GROMACS .gro file of C-alpha atoms in nm:
model
   92
    1MET     CA    1  -7.417  -5.775 -10.679
    2GLU     CA    2  -7.765  -5.671 -10.565
    3LEU     CA    3  -7.927  -5.335 -10.638
    4PRO     CA    4  -7.920  -5.076 -10.358
    5GLN     CA    5  -8.220  -5.104 -10.129
    6ILE     CA    6  -8.435  -4.791 -10.133
    7ARG     CA    7  -8.695  -4.743  -9.866
    8PRO     CA    8  -9.051  -4.732 -10.002
    9GLY     CA    9  -9.240  -4.406  -9.988
   10VAL     CA   10  -9.446  -4.154 -10.178
   11ILE     CA   11  -9.278  -3.978 -10.470
   12HIS     CA   12  -9.385  -3.617 -10.507
   13GLU     CA   13  -9.365  -3.392 -10.812
   14GLY     CA   14  -9.029  -3.221 -10.830
   15SER     CA   15  -8.854  -3.511 -10.661
   16ALA     CA   16  -8.507  -3.615 -10.766
   17THR     CA   17  -8.462  -3.673 -11.137
   18THR     CA   18  -8.105  -3.804 -11.117
   19ARG     CA   19  -7.950  -4.057 -10.884
   20VAL     CA   20  -7.577  -4.079 -10.839
   21VAL     CA   21  -7.471  -4.439 -10.780
   22ALA     CA   22  -7.134  -4.460 -10.604
   23PHE     CA   23  -6.937  -4.779 -10.542
   24PHE     CA   24  -6.688  -4.754 -10.258
   25TYR     CA   25  -6.421  -5.024 -10.237
   26ASN     CA   26  -6.401  -4.968  -9.862
   27SER     CA   27  -6.718  -4.938  -9.653
   28ALA     CA   28  -6.547  -4.698  -9.410
   29GLN     CA   29  -6.511  -4.451  -9.697
   30GLY     CA   30  -6.879  -4.501  -9.778
   31ASN     CA   31  -6.980  -4.432  -9.419
   32SER     CA   32  -6.770  -4.116  -9.418
   33ALA     CA   33  -6.935  -4.002  -9.741
   34ILE     CA   34  -7.282  -4.062  -9.590
   35GLN     CA   35  -7.198  -3.822  -9.307
   36MET     CA   36  -7.070  -3.557  -9.550
   37LEU     CA   37  -7.376  -3.595  -9.776
   38GLY     CA   38  -7.591  -3.477  -9.486
   39ALA     CA   39  -7.396  -3.151  -9.488
   40LEU     CA   40  -7.489  -3.108  -9.856
   41GLY     CA   41  -7.858  -3.142  -9.770
   42ILE     CA   42  -7.913  -3.504  -9.873
   43ARG     CA   43  -8.159  -3.667  -9.634
   44SER     CA   44  -8.045  -4.005  -9.504
   45ASP     CA   45  -8.393  -4.153  -9.548
   46GLN     CA   46  -8.358  -4.097  -9.925
   47LEU     CA   47  -8.026  -4.282  -9.959
   48GLY     CA   48  -8.015  -4.630 -10.103
   49VAL     CA   49  -7.742  -4.837  -9.934
   50THR     CA   50  -7.606  -5.179 -10.024
   51PRO     CA   51  -7.389  -5.298  -9.734
   52PRO     CA   52  -7.081  -5.521  -9.771
   53GLU     CA   53  -7.272  -5.838  -9.681
   54GLN     CA   54  -7.480  -5.802  -9.999
   55ILE     CA   55  -7.185  -5.741 -10.231
   56GLU     CA   56  -7.029  -6.038 -10.408
   57THR     CA   57  -6.677  -5.968 -10.280
   58GLY     CA   58  -6.798  -5.913  -9.923
   59GLN     CA   59  -6.643  -5.570  -9.898
   60GLY     CA   60  -6.723  -5.217 -10.007
   61MET     CA   61  -7.051  -5.026 -10.022
   62VAL     CA   62  -7.288  -4.898 -10.289
   63LEU     CA   63  -7.478  -4.572 -10.233
   64SER     CA   64  -7.768  -4.452 -10.447
   65ILE     CA   65  -7.797  -4.076 -10.388
   66PRO     CA   66  -8.092  -3.863 -10.509
   67CYS     CA   67  -8.010  -3.521 -10.656
   68GLN     CA   68  -8.268  -3.257 -10.749
   69THR     CA   69  -8.038  -3.024 -10.945
   70GLU     CA   70  -7.740  -3.058 -11.176
   71ALA     CA   71  -7.536  -2.842 -10.936
   72LEU     CA   72  -7.604  -3.089 -10.656
   73VAL     CA   73  -7.509  -3.380 -10.883
   74THR     CA   74  -7.171  -3.217 -10.943
   75LYS     CA   75  -7.111  -3.163 -10.570
   76VAL     CA   76  -7.217  -3.517 -10.479
   77GLU     CA   77  -6.998  -3.671 -10.751
   78SER     CA   78  -6.700  -3.463 -10.638
   79LEU     CA   79  -6.750  -3.561 -10.274
   80CYS     CA   80  -6.783  -3.931 -10.355
   81ARG     CA   81  -6.478  -3.929 -10.584
   82SER     CA   82  -6.273  -3.760 -10.312
   83HIS     CA   83  -6.367  -4.054 -10.087
   84GLY     CA   84  -6.250  -4.305 -10.350
   85ALA     CA   85  -6.580  -4.400 -10.514
   86GLN     CA   86  -6.647  -4.514 -10.868
   87ILE     CA   87  -6.942  -4.302 -10.997
   88HIS     CA   88  -7.239  -4.375 -11.226
   89ARG     CA   89  -7.547  -4.164 -11.303
   90GLN     CA   90  -7.900  -4.301 -11.321
   91LYS     CA   91  -8.168  -4.081 -11.484
   92ARG     CA   92  -8.536  -4.128 -11.406
   0.00000   0.00000   0.00000
């Protein structure tokens, strides 16, 4: 499986220190989670997305989600789990 693709850009001080990496077994659940993440204040241009074509099994989706605070990490993890994701944290 390939790493999520993150768009290049400038990293500013105070940027996200934790990324939540969520594996969805069904890409429809991943797409639904992307829409809900916007409501939590996560900008779509900061999301790393690995689509089904780049996953070994040919199905599912991997999202790499930046979180600035521990409270946001908790909300994002809860949202992703409610959509059926397997969760991992990545510290910078």
